[in-house]
Tab-separated table of C-alpha atoms in Angstrom:
chain	number	residue	atom	x	y	z
A	1	MET	CA	185.231	40.433	55.756
A	2	LEU	CA	188.771	39.058	55.559
A	3	ASN	CA	188.948	40.287	51.986
A	4	ILE	CA	188.093	43.824	53.045
A	5	LEU	CA	190.642	43.707	55.833
A	6	ARG	CA	193.325	42.502	53.387
A	7	LEU	CA	192.387	45.173	50.873
A	8	GLU	CA	192.534	47.914	53.480
A	9	PHE	CA	195.919	46.773	54.746
A	10	LEU	CA	197.231	46.686	51.177
A	11	LEU	CA	195.976	50.237	50.666
A	12	ILE	CA	197.736	51.358	53.833
A	13	LEU	CA	200.959	49.657	52.734
A	14	ARG	CA	200.913	51.250	49.282
A	15	SER	CA	199.637	54.744	50.052
A	16	GLY	CA	199.742	55.113	53.813
A	17	SER	CA	201.691	58.320	54.149
A	18	HIS	CA	199.221	59.509	56.801
A	19	VAL	CA	200.416	56.755	59.143
A	20	VAL	CA	203.928	58.192	59.136
A	21	LEU	CA	202.439	61.667	59.455
A	22	ALA	CA	200.402	60.717	62.520
A	23	PHE	CA	203.395	58.970	64.060
A	24	SER	CA	205.717	61.942	63.693
A	25	PHE	CA	202.968	64.348	64.723
A	26	PHE	CA	202.528	62.374	67.939
A	27	LEU	CA	206.248	62.550	68.699
A	28	PHE	CA	206.481	66.265	67.909
A	29	PHE	CA	203.418	67.060	70.003
A	30	MET	CA	204.880	65.154	72.960
A	31	LEU	CA	208.145	66.986	72.411
A	32	LEU	CA	206.279	70.294	72.604
A	33	PHE	CA	204.778	69.283	75.957
A	34	ALA	CA	208.183	68.223	77.229
A	35	LEU	CA	209.934	71.368	76.008
A	36	SER	CA	207.382	73.640	77.641
A	37	THR	CA	207.715	71.986	81.074
A	38	PHE	CA	211.149	70.352	81.271
A	39	ARG	CA	212.516	72.821	83.846
A	40	ASP	CA	210.438	71.245	86.593
A	41	ASN	CA	210.343	67.471	87.016
A	42	PHE	CA	207.206	67.674	89.139
A	43	ILE	CA	205.188	69.429	86.418
A	44	LEU	CA	206.729	67.182	83.779
A	45	SER	CA	205.610	63.942	85.421
A	46	GLY	CA	202.250	65.512	86.240
A	47	ILE	CA	201.503	66.516	82.665
A	48	GLY	CA	202.834	63.326	81.047
A	49	LEU	CA	199.688	61.217	81.175
A	50	THR	CA	197.465	64.063	79.965
A	51	ALA	CA	199.934	64.841	77.196
A	52	VAL	CA	199.815	61.261	75.902
A	53	TRP	CA	196.025	61.307	75.726
A	54	LEU	CA	195.961	64.717	74.015
A	55	SER	CA	198.622	63.822	71.457
A	56	LEU	CA	196.883	60.561	70.667
A	57	LEU	CA	193.591	62.411	70.246
A	58	MET	CA	195.152	65.023	67.963
A	59	SER	CA	196.935	62.542	65.726
A	60	THR	CA	193.725	60.521	65.424
A	61	LEU	CA	191.820	63.669	64.475
A	62	LEU	CA	194.359	64.513	61.776
A	63	THR	CA	193.967	61.165	60.020
A	64	LEU	CA	190.178	60.928	60.196
A	65	ASN	CA	189.548	62.276	56.700
A	66	LYS	CA	191.449	59.297	55.275
A	67	VAL	CA	188.931	56.747	56.528
A	68	ILE	CA	185.758	57.550	54.598
A	69	HIS	CA	186.163	60.897	52.829
A	70	GLU	CA	188.704	59.695	50.254
A	71	ASP	CA	186.542	56.718	49.343
A	72	PHE	CA	183.530	58.995	49.010
A	73	GLU	CA	185.340	61.417	46.715
A	74	SER	CA	186.847	58.719	44.485
A	75	GLY	CA	183.519	56.885	44.237
A	76	VAL	CA	184.687	53.692	45.934
A	77	LEU	CA	182.017	54.106	48.573
A	78	ASP	CA	179.280	53.722	45.935
A	79	TYR	CA	180.645	50.287	45.098
A	80	LEU	CA	180.973	49.346	48.749
A	81	LEU	CA	177.334	50.337	49.275
A	82	ILE	CA	176.025	48.046	46.530
A	83	ALA	CA	178.410	45.177	47.345
A	84	ASP	CA	177.231	41.900	48.860
A	85	ILE	CA	178.815	42.619	52.221
A	86	PRO	CA	176.696	44.809	54.525
A	87	ILE	CA	178.047	48.350	54.731
A	88	GLU	CA	178.184	48.083	58.534
A	89	VAL	CA	180.741	45.279	58.296
A	90	THR	CA	182.799	47.253	55.795
A	91	LEU	CA	182.807	50.296	58.042
A	92	PHE	CA	183.750	48.173	61.043
A	93	CYS	CA	186.715	46.705	59.130
A	94	LYS	CA	187.817	50.112	57.889
A	95	THR	CA	187.782	51.498	61.409
A	96	ILE	CA	189.639	48.518	62.850
A	97	VAL	CA	192.308	48.935	60.182
A	98	HIS	CA	192.525	52.644	60.973
A	99	TRP	CA	192.999	51.826	64.642
A	100	ILE	CA	195.652	49.176	63.974
A	101	SER	CA	197.589	51.286	61.490
A	102	VAL	CA	197.405	54.698	63.165
A	103	VAL	CA	196.795	54.234	66.885
A	104	LEU	CA	198.629	50.974	67.641
A	105	PRO	CA	202.091	52.206	66.534
A	106	LEU	CA	201.602	55.216	68.787
A	107	LEU	CA	200.787	52.920	71.702
A	108	LEU	CA	203.965	50.955	71.016
A	109	ILE	CA	206.117	54.084	71.153
A	110	THR	CA	204.272	55.508	74.193
A	111	PRO	CA	206.327	53.667	76.907
A	112	ILE	CA	209.577	55.054	75.512
A	113	VAL	CA	208.174	58.575	75.291
A	114	LEU	CA	206.736	58.390	78.805
A	115	LEU	CA	210.103	57.267	80.216
A	116	THR	CA	211.476	60.683	79.304
A	117	PHE	CA	208.644	62.260	81.300
A	118	GLN	CA	210.036	60.774	84.554
A	119	ILE	CA	207.063	58.461	85.083
A	120	SER	CA	207.471	55.203	86.991
A	121	SER	CA	207.425	51.981	84.982
A	122	TYR	CA	204.355	50.692	86.843
A	123	ASN	CA	202.397	53.795	85.829
A	124	ILE	CA	203.631	53.488	82.258
A	125	ILE	CA	202.359	49.923	81.957
A	126	LYS	CA	199.018	50.925	83.455
A	127	THR	CA	198.667	53.902	81.116
A	128	VAL	CA	199.457	51.847	78.032
A	129	LEU	CA	196.933	49.232	79.118
A	130	ILE	CA	194.273	51.909	79.623
A	131	LEU	CA	195.136	53.486	76.283
A	132	LEU	CA	194.820	50.090	74.638
A	133	LEU	CA	191.361	49.586	76.131
A	134	GLY	CA	190.152	53.164	75.701
A	135	SER	CA	191.527	54.321	72.357
A	136	PRO	CA	189.341	52.181	70.028
A	137	SER	CA	186.472	54.524	70.824
A	138	LEU	CA	188.477	57.410	69.320
A	139	SER	CA	188.683	55.684	65.939
A	140	PHE	CA	185.090	54.521	65.998
A	141	LEU	CA	183.710	57.930	66.955
A	142	GLY	CA	185.864	59.431	64.229
A	143	THR	CA	184.329	57.182	61.593
A	144	MET	CA	180.868	58.082	62.825
A	145	ILE	CA	181.443	61.826	62.568
A	146	SER	CA	183.267	61.620	59.243
A	147	CYS	CA	180.224	59.806	57.846
A	148	LEU	CA	178.067	62.660	59.113
A	149	THR	CA	180.218	65.283	57.351
A	150	LEU	CA	180.504	63.498	54.003
A	151	SER	CA	178.864	66.356	52.104
A	152	ASN	CA	181.517	68.796	53.199
A	153	ARG	CA	185.117	68.189	52.352
A	154	SER	CA	186.726	70.590	54.803
A	155	SER	CA	188.731	68.690	57.394
A	156	PHE	CA	188.428	71.755	59.619
A	157	LEU	CA	184.712	71.126	60.076
A	158	LEU	CA	185.337	67.432	60.709
A	159	THR	CA	187.886	68.219	63.407
A	160	THR	CA	185.721	70.864	65.047
A	161	ILE	CA	182.597	68.795	65.388
A	162	THR	CA	184.432	65.614	66.345
A	163	ILE	CA	186.060	67.169	69.400
A	164	PRO	CA	182.842	67.375	71.515
A	165	PHE	CA	182.293	63.657	70.973
A	166	TYR	CA	185.737	62.904	72.374
A	167	PHE	CA	184.929	64.493	75.755
A	168	PRO	CA	183.747	61.313	77.550
A	169	THR	CA	186.724	59.268	76.368
A	170	LEU	CA	189.223	61.972	77.247
A	171	LEU	CA	187.679	62.634	80.659
A	172	LEU	CA	187.526	58.962	81.605
A	173	GLY	CA	190.898	58.131	80.097
A	174	VAL	CA	192.826	60.837	81.904
A	175	PHE	CA	190.903	60.170	85.114
A	176	CYS	CA	191.702	56.437	84.962
A	177	SER	CA	195.360	56.981	84.037
A	178	SER	CA	195.886	59.209	87.052
A	179	SER	CA	193.725	57.230	89.491
A	180	THR	CA	195.582	55.350	92.183
A	181	THR	CA	193.491	52.167	92.428
A	182	THR	CA	195.267	48.977	91.459
A	183	ASN	CA	192.042	47.080	90.908
A	184	LEU	CA	191.421	47.037	87.143
A	185	PHE	CA	187.699	46.474	87.735
A	186	ALA	CA	187.123	49.593	89.821
A	187	PHE	CA	184.119	51.697	88.838
A	188	GLU	CA	186.023	54.254	86.730
A	189	TYR	CA	187.728	51.511	84.714
A	190	LEU	CA	184.423	49.802	84.146
A	191	LEU	CA	183.033	53.112	82.872
A	192	LEU	CA	185.935	53.380	80.431
A	193	TYR	CA	185.375	49.851	79.118
A	194	ALA	CA	181.654	50.544	78.832
A	195	ASN	CA	182.364	53.693	76.840
A	196	THR	CA	184.618	51.780	74.443
A	197	LEU	CA	182.171	48.913	73.952
A	198	PHE	CA	179.256	51.325	73.509
A	199	THR	CA	180.984	53.249	70.726
A	200	VAL	CA	182.411	50.145	69.032
A	201	VAL	CA	179.007	48.510	68.840
A	202	LEU	CA	176.960	51.565	67.926
A	203	SER	CA	179.317	53.405	65.582
A	204	PRO	CA	178.997	51.154	62.453
A	205	TYR	CA	175.204	51.337	62.548
A	206	ILE	CA	175.052	55.096	63.031
A	207	SER	CA	177.727	55.569	60.357
A	208	SER	CA	175.867	53.485	57.807
A	209	TYR	CA	172.658	55.378	58.570
A	210	ALA	CA	174.514	58.670	58.113
A	211	ILE	CA	175.937	57.540	54.764
A	212	LYS	CA	172.470	56.587	53.569
A	213	LEU	CA	171.158	59.995	54.652
A	214	ASN	CA	173.934	61.641	52.653
A	215	TYR	CA	173.086	59.672	49.522
A	216	SER	CA	169.324	60.237	49.615
B	1	MET	CA	140.555	59.006	71.354
B	2	GLU	CA	144.287	59.493	71.793
B	3	ASN	CA	144.872	58.581	68.193
B	4	ARG	CA	142.453	61.243	67.003
B	5	LEU	CA	144.156	63.828	69.181
B	6	LEU	CA	147.548	62.855	67.749
B	7	ASN	CA	146.183	63.065	64.210
B	8	LYS	CA	144.938	66.562	64.923
B	9	PHE	CA	148.420	67.405	66.182
B	10	TRP	CA	150.214	65.966	63.120
B	11	LYS	CA	147.897	68.007	60.890
B	12	PHE	CA	149.974	71.074	61.753
B	13	SER	CA	153.023	69.587	60.037
B	14	ASN	CA	151.409	71.000	56.909
B	15	PRO	CA	153.326	74.274	56.397
B	16	VAL	CA	150.233	76.294	55.487
B	17	LEU	CA	148.307	75.189	58.571
B	18	PHE	CA	151.430	75.666	60.671
B	19	LYS	CA	151.810	79.236	59.472
B	20	LYS	CA	148.140	79.931	60.271
B	21	LEU	CA	148.573	78.497	63.763
B	22	ALA	CA	151.824	80.428	64.261
B	23	LYS	CA	150.047	83.642	63.292
B	24	ILE	CA	147.542	83.077	66.090
B	25	ILE	CA	149.899	81.800	68.779
B	26	SER	CA	152.989	83.972	68.317
B	27	PRO	CA	151.390	87.358	69.221
B	28	LEU	CA	149.812	85.706	72.270
B	29	ALA	CA	153.143	84.246	73.364
B	30	GLY	CA	154.858	87.573	72.795
B	31	LEU	CA	152.223	89.344	74.842
B	32	ILE	CA	152.555	86.847	77.706
B	33	ALA	CA	156.340	87.246	77.556
B	34	VAL	CA	156.136	91.031	77.862
B	35	LEU	CA	153.481	90.802	80.590
B	36	THR	CA	155.532	88.394	82.712
B	37	ILE	CA	159.205	89.236	82.128
B	38	ILE	CA	158.928	92.974	82.868
B	39	PRO	CA	156.799	92.666	86.053
B	40	GLY	CA	158.814	89.639	87.135
B	41	LEU	CA	162.138	91.425	86.778
B	42	VAL	CA	160.842	94.636	88.380
B	43	TRP	CA	159.322	92.692	91.267
B	44	GLY	CA	162.429	90.556	91.621
B	45	VAL	CA	165.030	93.277	91.421
B	46	PHE	CA	163.341	96.185	93.240
B	47	PHE	CA	160.737	94.706	95.584
B	48	THR	CA	162.554	91.809	97.239
B	49	SER	CA	164.938	92.069	100.165
B	50	PRO	CA	168.621	91.302	99.500
B	51	ASP	CA	170.135	88.023	100.669
B	52	TYR	CA	171.849	88.134	104.089
B	53	LYS	CA	175.105	86.849	102.639
B	54	GLN	CA	175.170	87.591	98.917
B	55	MET	CA	173.514	91.039	99.246
B	56	GLU	CA	172.117	92.412	95.979
B	57	THR	CA	174.029	90.038	93.659
B	58	VAL	CA	171.537	87.286	94.409
B	59	LYS	CA	169.141	89.027	92.036
B	60	ILE	CA	171.087	87.720	89.047
B	61	ILE	CA	169.041	84.580	89.737
B	62	PHE	CA	166.061	86.101	87.888
B	63	ILE	CA	167.975	85.940	84.593
B	64	HIS	CA	170.445	83.153	85.297
B	65	VAL	CA	168.004	80.411	86.247
B	66	PRO	CA	165.415	80.885	83.462
B	67	ALA	CA	168.201	81.091	80.861
B	68	ALA	CA	169.818	77.885	82.146
B	69	PHE	CA	166.423	76.174	82.277
B	70	LEU	CA	165.823	77.115	78.638
B	71	ALA	CA	169.357	76.264	77.452
B	72	ILE	CA	168.946	72.658	78.573
B	73	ASN	CA	165.336	72.232	77.524
B	74	ILE	CA	165.874	73.734	74.072
B	75	TYR	CA	168.410	70.992	73.370
B	76	LEU	CA	165.863	68.436	74.556
B	77	MET	CA	163.256	69.986	72.256
B	78	MET	CA	165.711	69.923	69.332
B	79	THR	CA	166.316	66.219	69.960
B	80	ILE	CA	162.582	65.512	69.902
B	81	THR	CA	161.954	67.536	66.736
B	82	SER	CA	164.945	65.868	65.089
B	83	LEU	CA	163.463	62.479	65.904
B	84	VAL	CA	160.159	63.604	64.413
B	85	TRP	CA	161.941	64.676	61.215
B	86	LEU	CA	163.844	61.389	60.918
B	87	ILE	CA	160.795	59.230	61.632
B	88	ARG	CA	157.848	61.111	60.133
B	89	ARG	CA	159.576	63.443	57.652
B	90	HIS	CA	157.776	66.645	58.596
B	91	PHE	CA	159.923	69.458	57.305
B	92	VAL	CA	158.480	71.996	59.737
B	93	SER	CA	159.975	69.930	62.528
B	94	ALA	CA	163.501	70.076	61.098
B	95	LEU	CA	163.203	73.819	60.554
B	96	ALA	CA	161.987	74.283	64.127
B	97	ALA	CA	165.121	72.516	65.343
B	98	LYS	CA	167.265	74.719	63.141
B	99	SER	CA	165.645	77.937	64.325
B	100	SER	CA	165.770	77.017	68.005
B	101	ALA	CA	169.500	76.210	67.883
B	102	MET	CA	170.428	79.895	67.670
B	103	ILE	CA	168.148	80.725	70.626
B	104	GLY	CA	169.720	77.873	72.550
B	105	VAL	CA	173.219	79.215	71.937
B	106	THR	CA	172.125	82.657	73.092
B	107	MET	CA	170.587	81.261	76.256
B	108	THR	CA	173.708	79.195	77.005
B	109	ILE	CA	175.952	82.227	76.580
B	110	VAL	CA	173.624	84.357	78.730
B	111	THR	CA	173.735	81.665	81.425
B	112	ILE	CA	177.525	81.489	81.344
B	113	ILE	CA	177.977	85.281	81.422
B	114	THR	CA	175.478	85.927	84.232
B	115	GLY	CA	176.824	82.927	86.100
B	116	SER	CA	180.408	84.130	85.918
B	117	LEU	CA	179.370	87.620	87.055
B	118	TRP	CA	177.547	86.040	89.966
B	119	GLY	CA	180.500	83.785	90.705
B	120	SER	CA	182.934	86.691	90.718
B	121	SER	CA	181.144	88.264	93.673
B	122	THR	CA	180.191	85.154	95.675
B	123	TRP	CA	182.949	82.648	94.901
B	124	GLY	CA	185.637	85.248	94.205
B	125	THR	CA	186.351	83.898	90.733
B	126	TYR	CA	184.791	84.241	87.299
B	127	TRP	CA	185.204	80.614	86.353
B	128	VAL	CA	185.928	77.329	88.067
B	129	TRP	CA	185.877	73.917	86.419
B	130	ASP	CA	182.898	72.917	88.469
B	131	PRO	CA	180.718	70.105	87.002
B	132	ARG	CA	177.766	72.391	86.289
B	133	LEU	CA	179.909	75.023	84.604
B	134	THR	CA	181.774	72.359	82.668
B	135	SER	CA	178.578	70.761	81.459
B	136	PHE	CA	177.408	74.138	80.158
B	137	ALA	CA	180.684	74.536	78.266
B	138	ILE	CA	180.084	71.068	76.781
B	139	LEU	CA	176.512	72.010	75.885
B	140	LEU	CA	177.816	75.120	74.106
B	141	CYS	CA	180.232	72.957	72.080
B	142	PHE	CA	177.375	70.739	70.893
B	143	TYR	CA	175.207	73.745	69.963
B	144	VAL	CA	178.079	75.282	67.991
B	145	GLY	CA	178.805	71.971	66.244
B	146	TYR	CA	175.125	71.669	65.309
B	147	ILE	CA	175.009	75.151	63.782
B	148	LEU	CA	178.317	74.669	61.948
B	149	LEU	CA	177.005	71.434	60.463
B	150	TRP	CA	173.770	73.128	59.297
B	151	GLN	CA	175.711	75.881	57.577
B	152	SER	CA	178.253	73.608	55.927
B	153	ILE	CA	175.832	71.504	53.878
B	154	LYS	CA	174.157	73.049	50.839
B	155	SER	CA	171.271	70.677	50.190
B	156	LEU	CA	168.584	71.547	52.740
B	157	GLU	CA	167.106	68.062	53.070
B	158	THR	CA	170.471	66.374	53.551
B	159	ALA	CA	171.467	69.069	56.031
B	160	ALA	CA	168.247	68.516	57.989
B	161	SER	CA	168.756	64.749	58.164
B	162	VAL	CA	172.435	64.881	59.026
B	163	THR	CA	172.026	67.536	61.688
B	164	SER	CA	169.110	65.604	63.180
B	165	LEU	CA	171.335	62.568	63.552
B	166	PHE	CA	174.077	64.783	64.990
B	167	CYS	CA	171.619	66.233	67.494
B	168	ILE	CA	170.341	62.847	68.680
B	169	VAL	CA	173.791	61.238	68.982
B	170	GLY	CA	175.101	64.478	70.468
B	171	SER	CA	172.446	64.514	73.174
B	172	VAL	CA	173.592	61.044	74.251
B	173	PHE	CA	177.221	62.147	74.373
B	174	ALA	CA	176.435	65.442	76.106
B	175	LEU	CA	174.571	63.550	78.831
B	176	LEU	CA	177.401	61.031	79.072
B	177	SER	CA	179.998	63.777	79.488
B	178	ARG	CA	177.818	65.492	82.052
B	179	TYR	CA	177.503	62.422	84.256
B	180	ILE	CA	181.195	61.609	83.926
B	181	VAL	CA	182.092	65.158	84.968
B	182	PHE	CA	179.763	64.805	87.968
B	183	PHE	CA	181.345	61.440	88.772
B	184	ILE	CA	184.849	62.939	88.745
B	185	ASP	CA	184.132	66.028	90.838
B	186	GLN	CA	181.196	67.205	92.944
B	187	GLY	CA	181.990	70.900	92.828
B	188	LEU	CA	181.137	74.297	94.209
B	189	HIS	CA	177.769	75.134	92.675
B	190	GLN	CA	174.728	74.774	94.924
B	191	GLY	CA	172.285	71.942	94.389
B	192	PRO	CA	168.777	72.349	93.025
B	193	THR	CA	166.463	74.334	95.293
B	194	LEU	CA	163.713	75.157	92.833
B	195	SER	CA	160.964	72.651	92.231
B	196	LEU	CA	157.238	72.314	92.457
B	197	ASP	CA	157.068	69.521	95.031
B	198	GLN	CA	160.253	69.497	97.113
B	199	GLU	CA	160.179	70.645	100.738
B	200	LYS	CA	163.557	72.351	100.677
B	201	ASN	CA	162.837	75.273	98.394
B	202	ILE	CA	164.096	78.824	98.084
B	203	ASP	CA	162.209	81.475	100.002
B	204	ASN	CA	158.743	82.398	98.746
B	205	SER	CA	159.690	86.057	98.207
B	206	TYR	CA	162.119	84.849	95.525
B	207	TYR	CA	160.087	81.866	94.408
B	208	PHE	CA	157.144	83.714	92.865
B	209	PRO	CA	159.030	86.318	90.793
B	210	LEU	CA	161.364	83.533	89.651
B	211	ILE	CA	158.429	81.425	88.453
B	212	LEU	CA	157.072	84.531	86.717
B	213	THR	CA	160.334	85.177	84.811
B	214	MET	CA	160.636	81.499	83.936
B	215	VAL	CA	157.168	81.519	82.405
B	216	GLY	CA	158.125	84.737	80.625
B	217	PHE	CA	161.368	83.357	79.182
B	218	SER	CA	159.585	80.206	78.037
B	219	SER	CA	156.887	82.154	76.213
B	220	LEU	CA	159.577	84.415	74.741
B	221	PHE	CA	161.180	81.253	73.383
B	222	VAL	CA	157.856	80.078	71.944
B	223	TYR	CA	157.374	83.468	70.267
B	224	LEU	CA	160.899	83.525	68.822
B	225	VAL	CA	160.805	79.943	67.619
B	226	LEU	CA	157.463	80.417	65.854
B	227	VAL	CA	158.622	83.602	64.137
B	228	ARG	CA	161.946	82.090	63.103
B	229	THR	CA	160.382	78.863	61.839
B	230	THR	CA	157.869	80.820	59.744
B	231	THR	CA	160.751	82.837	58.284
B	232	GLU	CA	162.646	79.631	57.482
B	233	LEU	CA	159.547	78.245	55.773
B	234	TYR	CA	159.277	81.353	53.570
B	235	LYS	CA	162.996	81.108	52.786
B	236	TYR	CA	162.588	77.461	51.792
B	237	LYS	CA	159.661	78.393	49.548
B	238	LEU	CA	161.737	81.143	47.904
B	239	LYS	CA	164.535	78.670	47.293
B	240	LEU	CA	162.116	76.233	45.686
B	241	ILE	CA	160.739	78.960	43.385
B	242	GLY	CA	164.001	80.557	42.319
């Protein structure tokens, strides 16, 4: 498992142009939100939290075809399937690496971006915490759906059919970010954690099943 | 006893037997549909008194409710047939799911259109982001994703398996989104007032024509799904030959 993680990180280091792409896409998308509402501070601070979730979602969507599709096309996936390590573990590692390389840098830049949206520092810390706990499900769902669409290369299809699966995360995430409770174990937060855990646990199994269906 | 009954049921996964059965059932279902939808709608629209508040617009109910009932239950049926395909590998089952998806989309769109027409006169707006309306928009997204996935994969067997998995996982996520939407906002739409056992029901003068149209829409669905599945079977056969 450590070997796979090391391999994946090496791959990202040597040919990870999509990480930079996702990072700049996130910033540009936030800039678009800011530019369209900067005349009114009230609207600006109101839209900030939603804008972060949407930009994060979009930049995750754009990088999804790098997780499994490239391996499938180059034939690496065949070797991973017949390797000693269970395919579920491999998929789990791949997704974790995707989350660390694509989503985590965005979370690190989020506080600075949100400062320009006139949002109080307490709310910024809360939002980043919620993003940290909620965003893994975006990567894991993405892996699941990209395994389902292996037979078709178009990233348009992948994006279109992934979006419905992001509804629960988006709904809960935005709802939690804008909720006023300070208790981090309130019901809506618990729902968000449950959603994350549910997808993290289930996604590798469903993905591996989908890959096997595609190969049969 | 139950096992024998089940075996008799699984026998119809054989395409030839299925086609024979479909030939018997589909005209019957079509006949029932014609005999219930037309009298139901005529009775409902022309021979019931208008609501004291909503006036004549209340009569949209005779299309809106059966369509919504079908839109949800068709997705449930697709989930079950997908499970049957993944577990028992009966190809008829996968094709039934494929052919009912289009009917499901139609029913969802009919529900949304009639609902927004109804809403425009009673709520004063065509669309609000009410939980029920939102969950129908979500349902539409899953239907569209399902159909897109079917059309994007060339190999029929792979397409059937992958879309079955999509349908099952999708049903979980559609339900999840629905309950989260209900958790966030309670909304404007009225609660359920149509059931077989509850005390608080809609008035009998609406109840009976509504039941009639619901039976009619359901048998229309049975007719359409049988015809479409038979067509898909012939198409599959043609593909195998040529």
